[in-house]
XYZ file of C-alpha atoms in Angstrom:
447
model
C 74.211 -19.628 39.573
C 77.520 -22.131 39.412
C 79.172 -22.122 36.200
C 81.641 -25.128 35.093
C 84.308 -23.579 32.647
C 86.376 -25.912 30.760
C 88.982 -25.276 29.059
C 90.306 -28.673 26.723
C 92.910 -30.280 27.119
C 96.069 -28.843 28.648
C 99.284 -29.673 29.972
C 100.950 -32.857 28.168
C 97.888 -32.693 25.635
C 97.840 -29.636 23.425
C 95.007 -30.595 21.442
C 94.640 -29.514 17.726
C 97.805 -27.336 15.836
C 98.245 -25.035 13.287
C 99.744 -22.070 11.624
C 102.105 -22.065 15.115
C 98.952 -22.599 17.609
C 98.134 -24.544 19.887
C 94.385 -25.698 20.960
C 95.127 -25.191 24.906
C 96.735 -22.085 24.963
C 94.043 -20.527 22.747
C 90.953 -22.057 24.745
C 92.513 -20.742 28.493
C 92.624 -17.749 28.152
C 88.792 -17.227 26.190
C 88.573 -19.383 29.092
C 89.629 -16.627 31.821
C 87.988 -13.495 29.762
C 84.549 -15.823 29.999
C 85.289 -15.876 33.440
C 86.628 -12.360 33.929
C 83.935 -11.043 32.106
C 80.878 -12.435 34.034
C 82.790 -12.500 37.472
C 83.110 -8.859 37.436
C 79.670 -8.024 35.751
C 77.436 -10.035 37.029
C 75.723 -10.996 40.486
C 75.514 -14.362 41.973
C 77.739 -15.855 39.739
C 80.977 -18.644 40.969
C 82.444 -20.394 38.778
C 84.912 -23.336 38.896
C 87.210 -24.042 36.095
C 88.864 -26.858 35.289
C 92.301 -25.817 34.937
C 93.510 -22.344 35.081
C 97.085 -22.731 33.746
C 99.004 -25.382 30.985
C 97.911 -28.392 33.613
C 96.719 -31.371 32.597
C 93.298 -33.301 33.700
C 91.205 -36.438 31.974
C 87.787 -36.113 30.965
C 86.220 -38.351 33.785
C 88.613 -35.987 36.591
C 86.471 -32.296 34.541
C 82.848 -33.971 34.682
C 82.956 -36.087 38.026
C 84.465 -32.622 39.753
C 81.457 -30.591 38.052
C 79.034 -32.836 39.556
C 80.848 -33.229 42.944
C 79.668 -29.205 42.745
C 76.655 -29.542 41.645
C 76.952 -27.505 38.567
C 74.867 -25.322 37.083
C 75.965 -25.643 33.681
C 78.862 -27.015 31.513
C 80.817 -25.471 29.414
C 83.878 -26.662 27.233
C 85.615 -24.410 25.077
C 87.707 -26.050 22.271
C 88.863 -25.126 18.648
C 88.953 -27.377 15.944
C 90.828 -28.590 13.238
C 90.062 -30.737 9.833
C 92.054 -30.310 6.291
C 93.119 -26.544 6.628
C 90.633 -25.529 4.405
C 87.030 -26.102 6.514
C 86.749 -22.619 9.198
C 83.806 -21.561 11.216
C 81.963 -21.909 14.709
C 80.169 -24.927 15.701
C 78.446 -25.954 18.823
C 77.465 -29.615 20.206
C 75.220 -30.967 23.259
C 74.705 -33.833 23.228
C 73.634 -36.447 21.105
C 70.226 -38.033 23.048
C 68.733 -34.765 24.448
C 66.532 -33.397 21.962
C 66.082 -29.677 20.138
C 63.452 -28.715 23.194
C 65.537 -29.923 26.072
C 66.930 -27.513 28.824
C 70.468 -28.051 27.012
C 68.977 -27.372 23.331
C 67.303 -23.879 24.864
C 70.303 -23.005 26.002
C 72.546 -23.408 22.977
C 70.253 -21.748 20.757
C 70.846 -18.743 23.377
C 74.506 -18.991 23.457
C 74.837 -19.621 19.693
C 72.585 -17.359 18.856
C 74.842 -14.673 21.035
C 78.468 -16.123 20.377
C 77.834 -15.836 16.043
C 76.721 -12.090 16.892
C 80.369 -11.244 17.085
C 82.972 -13.875 17.083
C 83.853 -13.077 12.935
C 83.435 -17.024 12.124
C 81.196 -18.698 9.766
C 78.860 -20.399 10.774
C 78.559 -24.547 11.247
C 75.642 -25.019 12.998
C 74.234 -26.083 16.166
C 74.943 -29.519 16.170
C 74.907 -33.394 18.250
C 77.493 -35.405 19.650
C 78.583 -38.252 22.117
C 81.777 -36.721 23.701
C 82.413 -37.604 27.085
C 81.824 -33.988 28.561
C 78.393 -33.792 27.338
C 77.645 -37.714 28.243
C 78.850 -37.430 31.798
C 77.738 -34.529 32.469
C 75.028 -34.101 35.406
C 73.731 -30.998 34.485
C 73.048 -29.085 31.061
C 76.377 -28.829 28.905
C 77.320 -27.409 26.105
C 80.888 -27.674 24.043
C 82.071 -24.485 21.658
C 84.167 -25.622 18.444
C 85.459 -21.363 18.392
C 87.195 -21.984 15.032
C 89.683 -24.150 12.748
C 93.098 -23.734 14.514
C 94.586 -25.074 11.278
C 93.316 -22.959 8.996
C 95.426 -19.837 7.723
C 92.095 -16.907 8.625
C 90.501 -18.542 11.594
C 94.117 -18.690 12.860
C 94.979 -14.981 12.618
C 91.703 -14.616 14.080
C 92.727 -16.614 17.009
C 96.190 -15.068 17.064
C 94.724 -11.271 18.473
C 93.988 -10.819 21.717
C 90.285 -8.632 20.847
C 89.217 -11.672 19.147
C 89.959 -13.817 21.961
C 88.217 -11.443 24.312
C 85.004 -10.848 21.689
C 84.742 -14.479 21.818
C 84.673 -14.275 25.549
C 82.376 -11.735 25.533
C 79.765 -13.738 23.298
C 80.097 -16.344 25.572
C 79.274 -14.448 28.341
C 76.005 -12.543 26.753
C 74.675 -15.796 26.014
C 74.952 -17.281 29.374
C 73.575 -14.216 30.776
C 70.519 -14.606 28.741
C 70.208 -18.215 29.115
C 70.828 -17.471 33.299
C 69.240 -14.155 33.345
C 71.711 -12.988 34.634
C 71.684 -9.761 36.626
C 74.142 -6.761 35.817
C 76.069 -5.629 38.684
C 74.863 -1.543 39.499
C 77.151 0.576 38.038
C 76.590 3.530 39.894
C 80.249 5.375 40.443
C 79.103 8.279 38.415
C 82.008 8.023 36.562
C 82.346 8.788 32.468
C 83.164 5.999 29.825
C 84.698 7.986 27.307
C 85.741 6.155 23.969
C 88.527 6.664 21.517
C 89.299 6.013 18.466
C 92.161 7.378 18.223
C 95.352 9.470 18.750
C 97.279 11.462 16.376
C 100.703 13.508 16.230
C 98.707 14.855 12.748
C 95.551 16.783 13.201
C 95.150 15.993 9.041
C 95.329 11.871 10.178
C 92.290 12.530 13.224
C 89.968 14.312 10.959
C 90.738 11.375 7.981
C 89.673 8.973 11.447
C 86.735 11.236 11.783
C 85.723 10.926 8.161
C 85.476 7.610 7.997
C 83.829 6.868 11.332
C 81.122 8.691 9.519
C 81.250 6.938 6.595
C 80.551 4.406 8.890
C 77.513 5.812 11.428
C 79.190 7.119 13.921
C 79.300 10.249 15.649
C 83.093 11.358 16.318
C 85.480 14.212 16.796
C 88.822 15.564 17.392
C 90.202 17.160 19.813
C 93.465 18.567 21.366
C 95.924 17.282 24.060
C 98.854 18.103 25.546
C 101.108 14.919 26.901
C 104.827 15.659 28.115
C 105.042 19.159 26.202
C 103.530 17.528 22.727
C 100.374 17.649 20.714
C 97.761 14.664 20.331
C 94.802 14.694 18.482
C 92.380 12.884 19.555
C 89.071 11.363 18.329
C 86.771 10.588 20.533
C 83.459 8.513 19.480
C 81.209 8.874 22.430
C 80.972 8.854 25.949
C 78.375 6.938 28.374
C 77.676 6.460 31.693
C 78.012 3.245 31.610
C 80.800 1.162 30.774
C 78.306 -1.949 29.384
C 77.421 0.892 26.590
C 81.050 2.167 25.988
C 82.107 -1.549 25.125
C 79.187 -1.569 22.932
C 80.352 1.455 20.937
C 83.833 0.230 21.170
C 82.742 -2.827 19.604
C 81.045 -1.154 16.785
C 84.615 0.595 16.542
C 86.509 -2.619 15.770
C 83.800 -3.541 13.997
C 84.565 -0.995 11.795
C 88.169 -2.227 11.352
C 89.740 -0.057 13.909
C 91.567 -1.883 16.277
C 93.405 0.780 17.847
C 90.233 2.252 20.103
C 89.994 2.229 23.959
C 88.570 2.917 26.577
C 89.310 5.768 29.248
C 87.289 7.432 32.169
C 85.539 10.764 32.396
C 89.210 12.949 34.432
C 91.703 10.415 33.025
C 93.365 13.396 30.916
C 93.445 17.388 30.597
C 94.126 19.709 27.968
C 96.792 21.416 30.603
C 99.600 19.195 30.788
C 98.500 16.998 33.835
C 98.455 13.266 33.994
C 95.566 11.206 33.367
C 95.265 9.436 37.324
C 93.341 6.833 35.612
C 91.636 3.915 37.948
C 94.026 1.048 38.622
C 90.618 -1.158 38.934
C 89.783 -1.967 35.045
C 90.389 -3.339 31.318
C 93.430 -4.120 30.175
C 93.850 -2.667 26.882
C 97.289 -3.019 25.789
C 97.647 -6.595 24.971
C 100.865 -9.063 25.587
C 102.114 -8.550 22.629
C 102.423 -5.065 22.359
C 103.777 -4.798 26.225
C 106.304 -6.883 25.283
C 107.599 -5.179 22.079
C 107.889 -1.943 23.721
C 109.710 -3.949 26.779
C 112.308 -5.503 23.844
C 112.796 -2.625 22.153
C 114.127 -0.681 25.690
C 116.106 -3.796 26.959
C 116.026 -6.733 25.002
C 117.056 -8.775 27.676
C 114.069 -8.231 29.108
C 111.755 -10.950 30.894
C 108.344 -11.818 29.222
C 106.298 -11.684 31.508
C 103.206 -9.754 30.142
C 100.897 -12.610 29.542
C 101.577 -13.145 33.504
C 100.286 -9.631 34.314
C 97.260 -9.844 31.549
C 96.331 -12.992 33.300
C 95.974 -12.041 37.119
C 94.785 -8.470 35.664
C 91.928 -9.394 33.883
C 90.929 -11.653 37.469
C 91.235 -9.462 40.129
C 90.140 -6.477 37.676
C 93.188 -4.784 37.941
C 94.803 -2.775 34.849
C 97.414 -5.087 33.904
C 98.730 -3.090 31.102
C 99.502 -0.402 33.852
C 100.631 -2.393 36.583
C 103.291 -3.972 33.926
C 104.237 -0.029 33.233
C 104.972 0.110 37.682
C 107.095 -3.249 37.476
C 109.076 -1.426 34.439
C 109.672 1.806 36.321
C 110.184 0.034 39.525
C 113.111 -2.214 37.937
C 114.452 0.260 35.560
C 112.801 -1.620 32.252
C 114.016 -4.573 34.335
C 117.806 -3.252 34.757
C 117.362 -3.842 38.023
C 119.638 -0.985 38.882
C 118.572 -0.456 42.338
C 118.493 -2.573 45.363
C 116.131 -5.178 44.644
C 117.615 -8.051 42.223
C 116.356 -10.320 39.424
C 116.706 -13.230 41.419
C 114.244 -11.578 43.795
C 111.074 -11.890 40.925
C 109.748 -8.944 42.825
C 108.866 -6.248 40.502
C 107.333 -3.888 42.395
C 109.663 -3.249 45.456
C 107.146 -5.407 47.210
C 109.335 -4.199 50.967
C 112.517 -3.107 49.307
C 113.405 0.250 52.087
C 116.982 0.789 51.162
C 120.324 -1.874 50.826
C 120.092 -3.491 53.725
C 116.712 -4.381 53.080
C 116.152 -5.451 49.477
C 112.614 -6.512 50.503
C 110.420 -9.543 49.565
C 111.695 -12.546 47.234
C 109.275 -14.819 45.154
C 110.397 -18.718 44.221
C 109.188 -17.958 40.427
C 108.551 -14.933 37.746
C 104.569 -16.284 37.983
C 104.225 -16.107 41.621
C 106.332 -12.513 41.986
C 103.777 -11.273 39.508
C 100.923 -12.171 41.525
C 102.079 -10.865 44.467
C 102.469 -7.651 42.256
C 98.742 -7.934 41.468
C 97.870 -8.593 44.686
C 99.316 -5.696 46.774
C 97.346 -3.341 44.097
C 94.185 -5.437 44.702
C 94.879 -4.336 48.506
C 94.959 -0.727 47.842
C 92.296 -0.564 45.131
C 89.630 -2.678 46.223
C 88.024 -3.338 49.709
C 86.615 -6.770 48.306
C 87.803 -9.738 50.200
C 90.637 -11.579 48.452
C 89.344 -13.468 45.264
C 90.547 -17.554 46.401
C 91.665 -19.030 42.865
C 95.405 -18.019 43.750
C 97.006 -18.840 47.098
C 97.729 -15.036 48.589
C 101.473 -15.055 48.285
C 101.360 -10.944 48.662
C 103.630 -11.036 52.128
C 102.463 -7.474 52.525
C 98.228 -7.337 51.569
C 97.025 -7.313 55.292
C 99.353 -4.359 56.173
C 97.585 -2.214 53.941
C 94.592 -0.047 54.619
C 91.996 -1.796 51.902
C 91.039 0.933 49.134
C 93.258 3.438 50.299
C 94.397 4.053 46.823
C 91.636 3.845 43.705
C 93.976 5.684 41.150
C 97.467 5.347 39.923
C 98.456 8.995 41.411
C 96.628 8.177 44.479
C 99.762 5.929 45.547
C 101.895 8.502 46.106
C 102.910 8.827 49.208
C 101.535 4.908 50.281
C 103.528 3.041 47.290
C 106.070 5.275 47.855
C 107.912 7.539 50.399
C 107.507 10.090 50.008
C 106.546 9.513 46.575
C 105.590 12.686 45.881
C 104.791 11.946 41.880
C 104.809 8.166 41.787
C 102.029 7.654 40.389
C 102.773 10.910 37.862
C 105.427 8.723 37.091
C 103.647 5.961 36.111
C 100.745 7.083 34.442
C 103.633 9.593 32.342
C 105.695 6.140 31.346
C 102.880 4.479 30.420
C 101.463 7.014 27.743
C 105.036 6.756 26.137
C 103.977 3.199 25.830
C 100.666 3.822 24.048
C 102.452 6.543 21.593
C 104.972 4.061 20.942
C 102.583 1.462 20.057
C 100.347 4.230 18.552
C 103.514 5.787 16.195
C 103.939 2.231 14.815
C 100.011 2.168 13.782
C 101.260 5.798 12.079
C 103.291 4.546 10.297
C 101.591 2.256 8.740
C 99.065 4.172 8.079
C 102.064 6.573 6.108
C 102.965 3.334 4.785
C 99.790 2.640 2.576
C 99.045 5.970 1.721
C 102.784 6.246 0.125
């Protein structure tokens, strides 16, 4: 199945504006997430995007490109605006088409799946004479994902987890429409759903009681992290990542935003640091990553969006990669041999004062090189071709030689006996900082 994915507007055309947001930014993020989910989880899917960054392309260029590529489906992602009071989700096929047309049948399926989970008012299935619907030679749909000038819809749009949810709804619809087959999950990994971590056992037990009131079974267990006891709430363990994500969705729908998934073996109660797979979903939002680093170094560059975008595209844990960059650069203070103007955030090629390593033209390129180098270590798959290869050492890596952060020991850093453990420990510190802020809010509410 060949999907032409079209995030609307871009470049000098911001699209709709409202509540400090630009349509072009919101829809690009949703589209990138759609691409990541569908290519990582389904077989025989090709995706071409009209844009993958903040660039402009005419409507004619978009449809011509989709037609020349012979796409099977045209999916255009948008947000709406009207008078500040209108709100909700709606989607469109071309006005000349009947409900029983192929576009109409696909619209039925996508509309059903998207509205199941997008938390928006359902404004219905509609028809219009939009260029991308009229001039595309294949079945096409245009989705309007909320009103950016409505304060309630805009609040959702600002939340990365909501944009992830919207993307998942689109993918669920596409999977049904095109009978997509999931890639086999034969790793033997167990996925644990964690519905909160607390320093207070009382707070953890209150979380369990709340979950049980929502029909979600869970329990509390303790773990030792850097000499401190933490109480973690587990709400299920699954051999299928898909089932774990469904449970995670249930928990988030119950109003709990600090839930996440870990893999079995990624922790222990004996103060052994988790290994964590290098390949996987990014759980910390760019806002949380940037907030943490600004606490430590107010002058640090804001790179988190790059780590999220490239991490999701290559299937790499972008949040832990971000923490690896913190570790390598001393919180972006660059107190070692690598200097800020190199845009080298992971020490690529740096061996000492006489060899400070690679340099990259822009911060964006530096982050891309970092993620590509991790992909080389963690995967044996061919490098996806959406972005150019900028990692100068990609072909020097033994492919698949390190699938977890701890197995980077002695490979990324030499001798690097505790290199991976240091990254994981720093990541946990970042997580704890985020959790502590949530606990402080809980205590304020109680007071």
